[in-house]
Amino acid sequence: MGSETNLTLQDVAWHDAVGRLIETLDQPNFWTALVRLLRRYVPADNWVVLIFSSGKPQVLAESPGLDDGLDLLFQEYLKGLYLLDPFYLANREAPKSGLFRLEDVAPECFEQTDYYQRYFRLNVLADEVHINVQLDAERTLSLSLGSQAPFSTEQVALLGLIHPWVAALMRQRSVFEQELKHAPELPPNWENHLESTALQISSSLSAREMEVGRLMLSGCSNKEIARKLEISAETVKVHRKHMYSKLGIKSQSELFLLFLQAQE
């Protein structure tokens, strides 16, 4: 006797949809069609397709803003806020393919940062997942899905099941992306701008102080910063104290405002 095949209508629908999607690999509407398919299984309120590299992220496609206009908050992200994005930072620290949840990459104090309060919860909303495809040693193709509510365990598990299909389609699509052929813009030199913007600087910030400041703004606790930089937590506090003194500020919020000014 032959083995019994348990094929559901949902299985048939998925394979039919993927087949249709393959036909659009070289078409302008591919990314929209892919996200539309994913939304049948996992709700997403916004999305963007990016290339992460050592330079400024390159946008390949994104969900439209209000009235199909430009998403102004996302433009702030591209100007320099991406330097505080936990997904961007995690990818730069260890580029690799896979499915990543916000809780996988967010620093310990992420929800307490000005970046989270002033950008993430307004633009990305409550939760985010990324499907990453590492194209080479330098570049990672990333599909971000944002949601008004946290993704459930079941939804993340479902994304994990279909991830190999989606990643394969993304890799095949990369062949047709013209943006991949252009060199990415370099990140803004916000360190130098901080020094020229602050009014009460006694001397230049050291490279280590700048690194501590960036990690603080991204939501890393003193212990996380100490681990990443291989120094003690007490040394982190000393660097922070010196940085605040040189910049003439007293809080992380003031440092974030200087960071924003550096993008203008």
Coordinates of C-alpha atoms in Angstrom, one line a residue:
M1 CA 0.0 0.0 0.0
G2 CA 1.2 3.5 -0.8
S3 CA 1.8 6.0 2.0
E4 CA -1.1 8.3 2.8
T5 CA -0.7 11.9 1.8
N6 CA -2.2 14.5 4.2
L7 CA -2.4 17.7 2.1
T8 CA -4.6 20.5 3.3
L9 CA -6.2 23.2 1.2
Q10 CA -4.0 25.7 3.0
D11 CA -0.9 23.8 1.8
V12 CA -2.2 23.9 -1.7
A13 CA -3.0 27.6 -1.5
W14 CA 0.5 28.4 -0.1
H15 CA 2.3 26.5 -2.9
D16 CA 0.0 28.1 -5.5
A17 CA 0.8 31.6 -4.2
V18 CA 4.6 30.9 -4.1
G19 CA 4.4 29.7 -7.7
R20 CA 2.6 32.9 -8.7
L21 CA 5.2 34.9 -6.8
I22 CA 8.1 33.3 -8.6
E23 CA 6.6 34.6 -11.8
T24 CA 7.0 38.2 -10.5
L25 CA 10.6 37.9 -9.4
D26 CA 11.7 40.4 -12.1
Q27 CA 8.7 42.7 -11.8
P28 CA 8.5 46.1 -9.9
N29 CA 5.6 44.8 -7.7
F30 CA 7.5 41.8 -6.3
W31 CA 8.1 43.1 -2.8
T32 CA 4.5 44.2 -2.4
A33 CA 3.3 40.8 -3.6
L34 CA 5.6 39.0 -1.2
V35 CA 4.4 41.1 1.8
R36 CA 0.8 40.6 0.7
L37 CA 1.3 36.9 0.8
L38 CA 3.0 37.0 4.2
R39 CA 0.1 39.1 5.6
R40 CA -2.3 36.2 4.9
Y41 CA -0.5 34.3 7.6
V42 CA 1.1 36.9 9.9
P43 CA -0.4 40.4 10.3
A44 CA 2.0 43.3 9.6
D45 CA 1.2 47.0 9.8
N46 CA 4.2 48.3 8.0
W47 CA 7.2 46.9 6.1
V48 CA 10.5 47.9 4.5
V49 CA 13.1 46.1 2.5
L50 CA 16.7 47.3 3.2
I51 CA 20.3 46.5 2.4
F52 CA 22.4 46.6 5.5
S53 CA 26.1 47.3 5.0
S54 CA 28.8 49.5 6.6
G55 CA 27.2 52.5 5.0
K56 CA 23.8 54.0 5.0
P57 CA 21.0 51.4 4.6
Q58 CA 19.7 51.3 1.0
V59 CA 15.9 51.1 0.7
L60 CA 14.6 48.8 -2.0
A61 CA 10.9 49.0 -1.2
E62 CA 8.6 50.1 1.6
S63 CA 5.0 50.4 2.7
P64 CA 3.5 53.8 1.8
G65 CA 3.1 56.5 4.3
L66 CA -0.2 58.3 5.1
D67 CA -2.1 59.2 1.9
D68 CA 0.6 57.3 0.0
G69 CA 3.0 60.1 0.8
L70 CA 6.6 60.2 2.2
D71 CA 7.0 58.7 5.7
L72 CA 8.8 61.6 7.4
L73 CA 9.7 59.6 10.5
F74 CA 11.4 56.9 8.3
Q75 CA 13.3 59.7 6.5
E76 CA 14.8 60.6 10.0
Y77 CA 15.8 56.9 10.3
L78 CA 17.7 57.1 7.0
K79 CA 19.4 60.4 7.9
G80 CA 21.1 58.7 10.9
L81 CA 18.8 57.2 13.4
Y82 CA 19.6 53.8 11.9
L83 CA 22.9 54.0 13.8
L84 CA 20.8 53.3 16.9
D85 CA 18.6 50.6 15.4
P86 CA 19.1 47.3 17.2
F87 CA 18.6 45.3 14.0
Y88 CA 21.2 47.4 12.2
L89 CA 23.6 47.2 15.1
A90 CA 23.2 43.4 15.5
N91 CA 23.7 42.9 11.8
R92 CA 26.9 45.0 11.8
E93 CA 28.2 43.2 14.8
A94 CA 27.6 39.7 13.4
P95 CA 26.2 39.7 9.9
K96 CA 24.2 36.5 9.1
S97 CA 21.1 35.1 7.6
G98 CA 18.0 34.1 9.6
L99 CA 14.8 35.2 11.2
F100 CA 15.3 37.8 14.0
R101 CA 12.8 39.1 16.5
L102 CA 13.1 42.4 18.3
E103 CA 13.6 40.6 21.6
D104 CA 16.6 38.7 20.1
V105 CA 18.5 41.9 19.3
A106 CA 17.3 44.7 21.5
P107 CA 19.7 45.9 24.3
E108 CA 18.6 45.6 27.9
C109 CA 17.4 49.2 28.2
F110 CA 16.1 49.7 24.7
E111 CA 12.5 50.7 25.7
Q112 CA 14.0 53.4 28.0
T113 CA 15.8 55.1 25.2
D114 CA 14.8 58.3 23.4
Y115 CA 15.2 56.4 20.2
Y116 CA 12.4 54.0 21.3
Q117 CA 10.1 56.7 22.7
R118 CA 10.5 59.2 19.9
Y119 CA 10.9 57.0 16.9
F120 CA 10.4 53.3 17.3
R121 CA 7.0 53.2 19.0
L122 CA 5.7 55.9 16.7
N123 CA 6.9 54.5 13.4
V124 CA 7.5 50.8 13.9
L125 CA 4.7 50.5 16.6
A126 CA 5.0 47.6 19.1
D127 CA 7.1 44.8 17.6
E128 CA 9.3 44.0 14.6
V129 CA 10.8 41.0 13.0
H130 CA 13.5 40.8 10.3
I131 CA 14.1 38.1 7.7
N132 CA 17.8 38.5 6.7
V133 CA 19.6 37.1 3.8
Q134 CA 23.4 37.6 3.8
L135 CA 24.4 38.4 0.2
D136 CA 28.2 38.5 0.8
A137 CA 30.6 39.5 3.6
E138 CA 29.5 43.1 3.5
R139 CA 25.8 43.2 2.5
T140 CA 22.7 41.8 4.1
L141 CA 19.2 41.9 2.4
S142 CA 16.6 42.5 5.1
L143 CA 12.8 42.4 5.1
S144 CA 11.4 44.2 8.1
L145 CA 7.8 43.6 9.3
G146 CA 6.3 45.9 11.9
S147 CA 3.2 45.3 14.0
Q148 CA 0.9 47.3 16.2
A149 CA 0.8 44.4 18.6
P150 CA 3.6 42.0 19.7
F151 CA 3.9 39.0 17.4
S152 CA 2.6 35.9 19.1
T153 CA 4.6 32.8 19.6
E154 CA 2.5 31.0 17.0
Q155 CA 3.0 33.8 14.5
V156 CA 6.8 33.7 15.0
A157 CA 6.8 29.9 14.7
L158 CA 4.9 30.2 11.4
L159 CA 7.4 32.7 10.1
G160 CA 10.1 30.2 11.0
L161 CA 8.4 27.5 9.0
I162 CA 8.0 29.6 5.9
H163 CA 11.3 31.4 6.3
P164 CA 13.3 29.1 4.0
W165 CA 10.8 29.8 1.2
V166 CA 10.9 33.6 1.8
A167 CA 14.7 33.7 2.1
A168 CA 15.1 31.8 -1.2
L169 CA 12.8 34.2 -3.0
M170 CA 14.6 37.2 -1.5
R171 CA 18.0 35.9 -2.7
Q172 CA 16.6 35.3 -6.2
R173 CA 15.1 38.7 -6.3
S174 CA 18.4 40.3 -5.4
V175 CA 19.7 39.6 -8.9
F176 CA 17.1 42.0 -10.3
E177 CA 17.7 44.9 -7.8
Q178 CA 19.6 47.8 -9.5
E179 CA 20.2 49.4 -6.1
L180 CA 22.6 46.6 -5.2
K181 CA 24.9 47.7 -7.9
H182 CA 25.4 51.2 -6.4
A183 CA 27.8 51.9 -3.5
P184 CA 26.0 52.8 -0.3
E185 CA 26.4 56.3 1.2
L186 CA 28.8 56.6 4.1
P187 CA 27.3 57.0 7.6
P188 CA 27.0 60.6 8.8
N189 CA 30.1 61.8 10.7
W190 CA 28.0 62.6 13.8
E191 CA 30.9 62.4 16.2
N192 CA 32.6 65.5 14.6
H193 CA 29.3 67.3 14.5
L194 CA 28.7 66.6 18.1
E195 CA 31.9 68.4 18.9
S196 CA 31.1 71.4 16.8
T197 CA 27.5 71.6 18.0
A198 CA 28.0 71.5 21.8
L199 CA 28.6 74.9 23.3
Q200 CA 30.7 74.0 26.4
I201 CA 33.3 71.6 25.2
S202 CA 36.6 71.6 27.2
S203 CA 38.4 69.2 24.9
S204 CA 37.7 66.6 22.1
L205 CA 35.9 63.4 22.9
S206 CA 38.0 60.3 22.8
A207 CA 37.1 57.5 20.5
R208 CA 36.2 55.3 23.5
E209 CA 33.9 58.0 24.9
M210 CA 32.1 58.3 21.5
E211 CA 31.6 54.5 21.4
V212 CA 30.2 54.5 25.0
G213 CA 27.8 57.3 24.0
R214 CA 26.6 55.4 20.9
L215 CA 26.0 52.3 22.9
M216 CA 24.2 54.2 25.6
L217 CA 21.8 55.8 23.0
S218 CA 21.1 52.4 21.5
G219 CA 19.9 51.1 24.9
C220 CA 22.8 49.2 26.2
S221 CA 23.2 49.0 30.0
N222 CA 26.5 49.7 31.6
K223 CA 27.1 45.9 31.9
E224 CA 26.3 45.4 28.2
I225 CA 28.6 48.2 27.2
A226 CA 31.4 46.8 29.4
R227 CA 31.0 43.4 27.9
K228 CA 31.0 44.7 24.3
L229 CA 34.0 47.0 24.9
E230 CA 35.8 44.5 27.2
I231 CA 36.1 47.1 30.0
S232 CA 34.7 47.3 33.5
A233 CA 31.3 48.8 34.3
E234 CA 33.0 51.3 36.5
T235 CA 35.1 52.4 33.5
V236 CA 32.0 52.9 31.5
K237 CA 30.6 55.2 34.2
V238 CA 33.9 57.2 34.1
H239 CA 33.7 57.6 30.3
R240 CA 30.1 58.7 30.5
K241 CA 30.9 61.3 33.2
H242 CA 33.8 62.7 31.1
M243 CA 31.7 62.8 27.9
Y244 CA 28.9 64.7 29.7
S245 CA 31.3 67.1 31.1
K246 CA 33.0 67.8 27.8
L247 CA 29.7 68.3 26.0
G248 CA 28.2 70.4 28.8
I249 CA 25.2 68.1 29.2
K250 CA 23.6 66.3 32.2
S251 CA 21.4 63.6 30.7
Q252 CA 21.1 61.0 28.0
S253 CA 18.2 62.9 26.5
E254 CA 20.4 65.9 25.9
L255 CA 22.9 63.6 24.2
F256 CA 20.1 62.3 22.0
L257 CA 19.2 65.9 21.0
L258 CA 22.8 66.5 20.0
F259 CA 22.7 63.3 18.0
L260 CA 19.5 64.6 16.2
Q261 CA 21.2 67.9 15.5
A262 CA 24.1 66.0 13.9
Q263 CA 21.7 64.8 11.2
E264 CA 20.5 68.2 10.0

